[in-house]
Amino acid sequence: MPQPTWAALLLESHNMEDASSTVAENLARIRERIEHAAQRAGRRAEEITLVGVSKTFRAERIREAFDAGVRHFGENRVQDFEAKLPLVQDLSAVWHFVGHPQRNKAARTLALFHTVDSVDNLPLAEKLDHAAGEGRRLPVLIEVRLDTAPKKSGCEPADLPRLAEGVLLMTHLELRGLMTVPPVSSDPEHARPMFRRLRELRDEMATLLDWPLSELSMGMSHDFEVAIEEGATQIRVGTALFGTRPDTH
Ligand SMILES: *Cc1c(COP(=O)(O)O)cnc(C)c1O
């Protein structure tokens, strides 16, 4: 047997990093982190749904994650997911839309996704309601903006009662809860007040509307433990599961 060359060995180790076991290993680590955070908060890990945010990753990675046990996936661009869907539509997964659809893409968003987790204005909600039409009830979350930095997405807390009431009245939308995306920070503790505020807003809205808002979608790769401690029922994890994103979105 000829000795393998260094180049071949390097190539092999590189390929191993990209191999399917990597997503499974990442998932095992994430499950452990979820378990520990849930324990600290006196919660059960099964109460927390992991949404693998697969934006920018190829369809093969989604399949690897599915094979490893992930059942919920999040995407933020209609076109990107439209291209991937033919390669993954045999998987019985729940596809979450976590981006901001242009209003003229409401019908396409409906055709591709099971749930929209980022509704932040009434005109968009109306478009989705209209596009859903007879026989369909689209579960939605309202995205709330809780930081003061200028950012384009998320409804202001002051506007939340009006938006939530409006969505609740729509025949083809089913309001399930709230979602937030805190500003990027290296310290996960920075997000804690915003996670806590989202939970309080959820409680206030549930009372005001007399409607159970069971879902709190909060926490990403670097801060999902804090989010779980503050009551997250869905965490949206991209890089910790799939690795570094190929390009920035
Ligand atoms: C990209 C994205 C995520 C995942 O972020 P990571 O830091 O990679 O875990 C979660 N939520 C939304 C809305 C996103 O756009």
mmCIF file of C-alpha atoms and ligand atoms in Angstrom:
data_model
loop_
_atom_site.group_PDB
_atom_site.id
_atom_site.type_symbol
_atom_site.label_atom_id
_atom_site.label_comp_id
_atom_site.label_asym_id
_atom_site.label_seq_id
_atom_site.Cartn_x
_atom_site.Cartn_y
_atom_site.Cartn_z
ATOM 1 C CA MET A 1 0.000 0.000 0.000
ATOM 2 C CA PRO A 2 1.449 3.398 -0.958
ATOM 3 C CA GLN A 3 1.747 5.888 1.867
ATOM 4 C CA PRO A 4 -0.800 8.705 1.636
ATOM 5 C CA THR A 5 0.748 12.054 0.846
ATOM 6 C CA TRP A 6 0.521 14.961 3.236
ATOM 7 C CA ALA A 7 -1.672 16.717 0.742
ATOM 8 C CA ALA A 8 -4.078 13.770 0.749
ATOM 9 C CA LEU A 9 -4.114 13.669 4.551
ATOM 10 C CA LEU A 10 -4.803 17.398 4.732
ATOM 11 C CA LEU A 11 -7.579 17.019 2.215
ATOM 12 C CA GLU A 12 -9.038 14.170 4.204
ATOM 13 C CA SER A 13 -9.041 16.073 7.485
ATOM 14 C CA HIS A 14 -10.604 19.034 5.694
ATOM 15 C CA ASN A 15 -13.331 16.823 4.283
ATOM 16 C CA MET A 16 -13.953 15.330 7.691
ATOM 17 C CA GLU A 17 -14.696 18.785 9.042
ATOM 18 C CA ASP A 18 -17.325 19.156 6.349
ATOM 19 C CA ALA A 19 -18.646 15.645 6.740
ATOM 20 C CA SER A 20 -22.226 14.961 7.791
ATOM 21 C CA SER A 21 -21.124 13.963 11.300
ATOM 22 C CA THR A 22 -20.285 17.607 11.946
ATOM 23 C CA VAL A 23 -23.889 18.785 11.957
ATOM 24 C CA ALA A 24 -24.793 15.802 14.157
ATOM 25 C CA GLU A 25 -21.951 16.651 16.542
ATOM 26 C CA ASN A 26 -22.959 20.300 16.625
ATOM 27 C CA LEU A 27 -26.514 19.220 17.320
ATOM 28 C CA ALA A 28 -25.401 17.028 20.219
ATOM 29 C CA ARG A 29 -23.580 19.997 21.755
ATOM 30 C CA ILE A 30 -26.604 22.259 21.252
ATOM 31 C CA ARG A 31 -28.908 19.670 22.842
ATOM 32 C CA GLU A 32 -26.583 19.558 25.853
ATOM 33 C CA ARG A 33 -26.621 23.359 26.132
ATOM 34 C CA ILE A 34 -30.431 23.355 25.904
ATOM 35 C CA GLU A 35 -30.622 20.666 28.579
ATOM 36 C CA HIS A 36 -28.390 22.586 31.003
ATOM 37 C CA ALA A 37 -30.148 25.910 30.479
ATOM 38 C CA ALA A 38 -33.546 24.265 30.936
ATOM 39 C CA GLN A 39 -32.356 22.615 34.144
ATOM 40 C CA ARG A 40 -31.117 25.943 35.524
ATOM 41 C CA ALA A 41 -34.510 27.475 34.779
ATOM 42 C CA GLY A 42 -36.477 24.555 36.222
ATOM 43 C CA ARG A 43 -37.890 23.781 32.773
ATOM 44 C CA ARG A 44 -37.954 20.686 30.634
ATOM 45 C CA ALA A 45 -35.802 20.611 27.486
ATOM 46 C CA GLU A 46 -38.777 19.177 25.539
ATOM 47 C CA GLU A 47 -40.580 22.507 25.986
ATOM 48 C CA ILE A 48 -38.027 24.127 23.702
ATOM 49 C CA THR A 49 -38.178 23.768 19.922
ATOM 50 C CA LEU A 50 -34.918 24.082 18.036
ATOM 51 C CA VAL A 51 -35.324 25.920 14.741
ATOM 52 C CA GLY A 52 -32.241 25.356 12.582
ATOM 53 C CA VAL A 53 -31.692 28.574 10.649
ATOM 54 C CA SER A 54 -30.405 27.264 7.347
ATOM 55 C CA LYS A 55 -30.300 30.538 5.402
ATOM 56 C CA THR A 56 -27.297 30.648 3.020
ATOM 57 C CA PHE A 57 -26.566 26.940 3.605
ATOM 58 C CA ARG A 58 -27.063 24.417 0.858
ATOM 59 C CA ALA A 59 -29.934 21.953 0.801
ATOM 60 C CA GLU A 60 -27.538 19.100 1.649
ATOM 61 C CA ARG A 61 -26.893 20.672 5.041
ATOM 62 C CA ILE A 62 -30.609 20.796 5.753
ATOM 63 C CA ARG A 63 -30.818 17.102 4.937
ATOM 64 C CA GLU A 64 -27.898 16.341 7.281
ATOM 65 C CA ALA A 65 -29.571 18.248 10.076
ATOM 66 C CA PHE A 66 -32.867 16.483 9.402
ATOM 67 C CA ASP A 67 -31.133 13.101 9.468
ATOM 68 C CA ALA A 68 -29.598 14.097 12.812
ATOM 69 C CA GLY A 69 -33.059 14.888 14.194
ATOM 70 C CA VAL A 70 -33.819 18.570 13.500
ATOM 71 C CA ARG A 71 -37.432 19.031 12.364
ATOM 72 C CA HIS A 72 -37.855 22.817 12.221
ATOM 73 C CA PHE A 73 -35.934 25.045 9.828
ATOM 74 C CA GLY A 74 -35.820 28.803 9.373
ATOM 75 C CA GLU A 75 -35.087 30.708 6.175
ATOM 76 C CA ASN A 76 -35.096 34.449 5.576
ATOM 77 C CA ARG A 77 -35.262 34.825 1.797
ATOM 78 C CA VAL A 78 -38.123 33.640 -0.336
ATOM 79 C CA GLN A 79 -36.031 33.191 -3.495
ATOM 80 C CA ASP A 80 -33.241 31.292 -1.760
ATOM 81 C CA PHE A 81 -35.638 28.810 -0.247
ATOM 82 C CA GLU A 82 -37.552 28.473 -3.501
ATOM 83 C CA ALA A 83 -34.334 27.188 -5.048
ATOM 84 C CA LYS A 84 -33.645 24.738 -2.221
ATOM 85 C CA LEU A 85 -37.139 23.387 -1.685
ATOM 86 C CA PRO A 86 -37.160 20.906 -4.599
ATOM 87 C CA LEU A 87 -34.162 19.227 -2.945
ATOM 88 C CA VAL A 88 -35.718 18.949 0.511
ATOM 89 C CA GLN A 89 -39.469 18.796 0.005
ATOM 90 C CA ASP A 90 -39.541 15.064 0.699
ATOM 91 C CA LEU A 91 -38.543 15.814 4.326
ATOM 92 C CA SER A 92 -41.433 16.159 6.738
ATOM 93 C CA ALA A 93 -40.048 19.298 8.299
ATOM 94 C CA VAL A 94 -41.697 22.518 9.429
ATOM 95 C CA TRP A 95 -40.442 25.464 7.385
ATOM 96 C CA HIS A 96 -40.370 28.785 9.216
ATOM 97 C CA PHE A 97 -40.038 32.106 7.493
ATOM 98 C CA VAL A 98 -37.933 34.388 9.734
ATOM 99 C CA GLY A 99 -37.180 37.219 7.294
ATOM 100 C CA HIS A 100 -39.069 40.186 5.935
ATOM 101 C CA PRO A 101 -40.993 39.400 2.793
ATOM 102 C CA GLN A 102 -41.762 42.143 0.346
ATOM 103 C CA ARG A 103 -45.499 42.473 0.339
ATOM 104 C CA ASN A 104 -45.689 41.429 -3.312
ATOM 105 C CA LYS A 105 -44.180 38.081 -2.292
ATOM 106 C CA ALA A 106 -46.891 37.184 0.210
ATOM 107 C CA ALA A 107 -48.387 34.477 -2.022
ATOM 108 C CA ARG A 108 -45.004 32.857 -2.661
ATOM 109 C CA THR A 109 -44.179 33.021 1.045
ATOM 110 C CA LEU A 110 -47.450 31.226 1.786
ATOM 111 C CA ALA A 111 -46.741 28.554 -0.795
ATOM 112 C CA LEU A 112 -43.322 27.758 0.689
ATOM 113 C CA PHE A 113 -43.624 28.116 4.447
ATOM 114 C CA HIS A 114 -45.724 26.621 7.232
ATOM 115 C CA THR A 115 -45.323 29.595 9.539
ATOM 116 C CA VAL A 116 -44.199 33.227 9.403
ATOM 117 C CA ASP A 117 -42.323 34.181 12.577
ATOM 118 C CA SER A 118 -41.570 37.800 11.719
ATOM 119 C CA VAL A 119 -44.802 39.687 11.034
ATOM 120 C CA ASP A 120 -44.125 43.295 12.034
ATOM 121 C CA ASN A 121 -46.726 45.451 10.324
ATOM 122 C CA LEU A 122 -50.432 45.428 9.550
ATOM 123 C CA PRO A 123 -50.240 45.771 5.744
ATOM 124 C CA LEU A 124 -48.007 42.674 5.604
ATOM 125 C CA ALA A 125 -50.381 40.762 7.881
ATOM 126 C CA GLU A 126 -53.281 41.754 5.592
ATOM 127 C CA LYS A 127 -51.417 40.513 2.516
ATOM 128 C CA LEU A 128 -50.629 37.202 4.188
ATOM 129 C CA ASP A 129 -54.211 36.830 5.391
ATOM 130 C CA HIS A 130 -55.495 37.482 1.895
ATOM 131 C CA ALA A 131 -52.956 35.144 0.264
ATOM 132 C CA ALA A 132 -53.748 32.349 2.716
ATOM 133 C CA GLY A 133 -57.375 32.359 1.638
ATOM 134 C CA GLU A 134 -59.995 29.697 2.178
ATOM 135 C CA GLY A 135 -59.076 26.525 3.973
ATOM 136 C CA ARG A 136 -55.775 27.740 5.343
ATOM 137 C CA ARG A 137 -54.789 29.153 8.679
ATOM 138 C CA LEU A 138 -51.233 30.391 8.807
ATOM 139 C CA PRO A 139 -49.569 30.390 12.247
ATOM 140 C CA VAL A 140 -47.695 33.648 12.792
ATOM 141 C CA LEU A 141 -45.518 35.336 15.386
ATOM 142 C CA ILE A 142 -45.205 39.086 15.730
ATOM 143 C CA GLU A 143 -41.649 40.388 15.716
ATOM 144 C CA VAL A 144 -41.082 43.065 18.335
ATOM 145 C CA ARG A 145 -38.197 45.499 18.282
ATOM 146 C CA LEU A 146 -36.776 45.969 21.769
ATOM 147 C CA ASP A 147 -33.500 47.800 21.250
ATOM 148 C CA THR A 148 -33.134 51.486 20.617
ATOM 149 C CA ALA A 149 -30.651 51.250 17.756
ATOM 150 C CA PRO A 150 -32.222 52.198 14.438
ATOM 151 C CA LYS A 151 -33.179 48.996 12.692
ATOM 152 C CA LYS A 152 -35.698 48.323 10.028
ATOM 153 C CA SER A 153 -37.464 45.266 11.364
ATOM 154 C CA GLY A 154 -39.785 44.632 14.263
ATOM 155 C CA CYS A 155 -42.883 46.364 15.529
ATOM 156 C CA GLU A 156 -42.413 49.003 18.255
ATOM 157 C CA PRO A 157 -43.745 47.829 21.636
ATOM 158 C CA ALA A 158 -46.113 50.834 21.620
ATOM 159 C CA ASP A 159 -47.658 49.612 18.357
ATOM 160 C CA LEU A 160 -47.946 46.004 19.504
ATOM 161 C CA PRO A 161 -51.506 46.112 20.936
ATOM 162 C CA ARG A 162 -52.917 47.475 17.679
ATOM 163 C CA LEU A 163 -51.000 45.007 15.499
ATOM 164 C CA ALA A 164 -51.796 42.043 17.731
ATOM 165 C CA GLU A 165 -55.505 42.943 17.802
ATOM 166 C CA GLY A 166 -55.504 43.348 14.034
ATOM 167 C CA VAL A 167 -53.823 39.975 13.436
ATOM 168 C CA LEU A 168 -56.151 38.267 15.891
ATOM 169 C CA LEU A 169 -59.149 39.435 13.862
ATOM 170 C CA MET A 170 -57.786 38.014 10.619
ATOM 171 C CA THR A 171 -59.571 34.854 9.560
ATOM 172 C CA HIS A 172 -56.619 33.094 7.976
ATOM 173 C CA LEU A 173 -53.876 34.007 10.439
ATOM 174 C CA GLU A 174 -53.385 32.359 13.795
ATOM 175 C CA LEU A 175 -51.451 34.460 16.268
ATOM 176 C CA ARG A 176 -49.229 32.137 18.293
ATOM 177 C CA GLY A 177 -46.795 34.465 20.055
ATOM 178 C CA LEU A 178 -43.936 36.911 19.826
ATOM 179 C CA MET A 179 -40.417 36.947 18.413
ATOM 180 C CA THR A 180 -37.426 39.250 18.809
ATOM 181 C CA VAL A 181 -33.892 39.695 17.471
ATOM 182 C CA PRO A 182 -31.664 41.638 19.874
ATOM 183 C CA PRO A 183 -28.669 43.522 18.468
ATOM 184 C CA VAL A 184 -25.502 41.470 17.974
ATOM 185 C CA SER A 185 -23.283 41.464 21.048
ATOM 186 C CA SER A 186 -20.405 39.297 22.211
ATOM 187 C CA ASP A 187 -21.952 39.179 25.693
ATOM 188 C CA PRO A 188 -25.099 37.032 25.819
ATOM 189 C CA GLU A 189 -26.170 38.805 29.024
ATOM 190 C CA HIS A 190 -26.803 41.977 26.991
ATOM 191 C CA ALA A 191 -29.850 40.331 25.503
ATOM 192 C CA ARG A 192 -31.357 39.235 28.819
ATOM 193 C CA PRO A 193 -33.383 42.424 29.517
ATOM 194 C CA MET A 194 -34.844 42.205 26.003
ATOM 195 C CA PHE A 195 -35.752 38.541 26.374
ATOM 196 C CA ARG A 196 -37.367 39.320 29.709
ATOM 197 C CA ARG A 197 -39.216 42.276 28.213
ATOM 198 C CA LEU A 198 -40.556 40.091 25.401
ATOM 199 C CA ARG A 199 -41.933 37.630 27.912
ATOM 200 C CA GLU A 200 -43.589 40.453 29.882
ATOM 201 C CA LEU A 201 -45.079 41.873 26.692
ATOM 202 C CA ARG A 202 -46.362 38.417 25.823
ATOM 203 C CA ASP A 203 -48.059 38.150 29.226
ATOM 204 C CA GLU A 204 -49.550 41.647 28.895
ATOM 205 C CA MET A 205 -50.848 40.929 25.386
ATOM 206 C CA ALA A 206 -52.301 37.570 26.380
ATOM 207 C CA THR A 207 -54.276 39.295 29.139
ATOM 208 C CA LEU A 208 -55.303 42.226 26.959
ATOM 209 C CA LEU A 209 -56.450 40.025 24.086
ATOM 210 C CA ASP A 210 -57.684 37.201 26.275
ATOM 211 C CA TRP A 211 -55.824 34.897 23.919
ATOM 212 C CA PRO A 212 -53.033 32.435 24.799
ATOM 213 C CA LEU A 213 -49.775 33.492 23.186
ATOM 214 C CA SER A 214 -47.828 30.363 23.912
ATOM 215 C CA GLU A 215 -44.780 30.892 21.723
ATOM 216 C CA LEU A 216 -41.730 33.016 22.486
ATOM 217 C CA SER A 217 -39.166 32.811 19.690
ATOM 218 C CA MET A 218 -35.940 34.247 21.062
ATOM 219 C CA GLY A 219 -32.278 33.313 21.352
ATOM 220 C CA MET A 220 -29.708 32.548 18.658
ATOM 221 C CA SER A 221 -26.380 30.672 18.563
ATOM 222 C CA HIS A 222 -24.558 32.827 21.111
ATOM 223 C CA ASP A 223 -27.359 33.628 23.550
ATOM 224 C CA PHE A 224 -29.994 30.887 23.446
ATOM 225 C CA GLU A 225 -29.226 29.693 26.984
ATOM 226 C CA VAL A 226 -30.132 33.130 28.336
ATOM 227 C CA ALA A 227 -33.286 33.092 26.208
ATOM 228 C CA ILE A 228 -34.266 29.687 27.607
ATOM 229 C CA GLU A 229 -33.752 30.977 31.136
ATOM 230 C CA GLU A 230 -36.122 33.844 30.261
ATOM 231 C CA GLY A 231 -38.814 31.593 28.835
ATOM 232 C CA ALA A 232 -38.047 30.947 25.152
ATOM 233 C CA THR A 233 -40.158 28.187 23.601
ATOM 234 C CA GLN A 234 -38.374 28.370 20.242
ATOM 235 C CA ILE A 235 -34.704 29.135 19.688
ATOM 236 C CA ARG A 236 -33.355 29.996 16.244
ATOM 237 C CA VAL A 237 -29.881 28.566 15.787
ATOM 238 C CA GLY A 238 -27.805 28.987 12.638
ATOM 239 C CA THR A 239 -24.028 29.007 12.965
ATOM 240 C CA ALA A 240 -23.814 26.805 16.071
ATOM 241 C CA LEU A 241 -25.580 24.076 14.077
ATOM 242 C CA PHE A 242 -24.373 24.542 10.514
ATOM 243 C CA GLY A 243 -21.026 26.283 10.998
ATOM 244 C CA THR A 244 -19.874 29.639 9.691
ATOM 245 C CA ARG A 245 -22.215 31.078 7.118
ATOM 246 C CA PRO A 246 -20.810 31.092 3.569
ATOM 247 C CA ASP A 247 -21.815 34.727 3.046
ATOM 248 C CA THR A 248 -23.502 37.358 5.143
ATOM 249 C CA HIS A 249 -27.199 37.998 4.877
HETATM 250 C C1 LIG B 1 -29.664 34.306 10.931
HETATM 251 C C2 LIG B 1 -30.739 34.356 11.916
HETATM 252 C C3 LIG B 1 -30.687 33.543 13.057
HETATM 253 C C4 LIG B 1 -29.530 32.615 13.401
HETATM 254 O O1 LIG B 1 -28.423 33.345 13.806
HETATM 255 P P1 LIG B 1 -27.110 32.561 14.384
HETATM 256 O O2 LIG B 1 -26.397 33.634 15.101
HETATM 257 O O3 LIG B 1 -26.381 32.082 13.176
HETATM 258 O O4 LIG B 1 -27.561 31.471 15.232
HETATM 259 C C5 LIG B 1 -31.770 33.604 13.931
HETATM 260 N N1 LIG B 1 -32.831 34.396 13.694
HETATM 261 C C6 LIG B 1 -32.918 35.172 12.598
HETATM 262 C C7 LIG B 1 -34.116 36.027 12.405
HETATM 263 C C8 LIG B 1 -31.880 35.184 11.673
HETATM 264 O O5 LIG B 1 -31.964 35.967 10.601
#
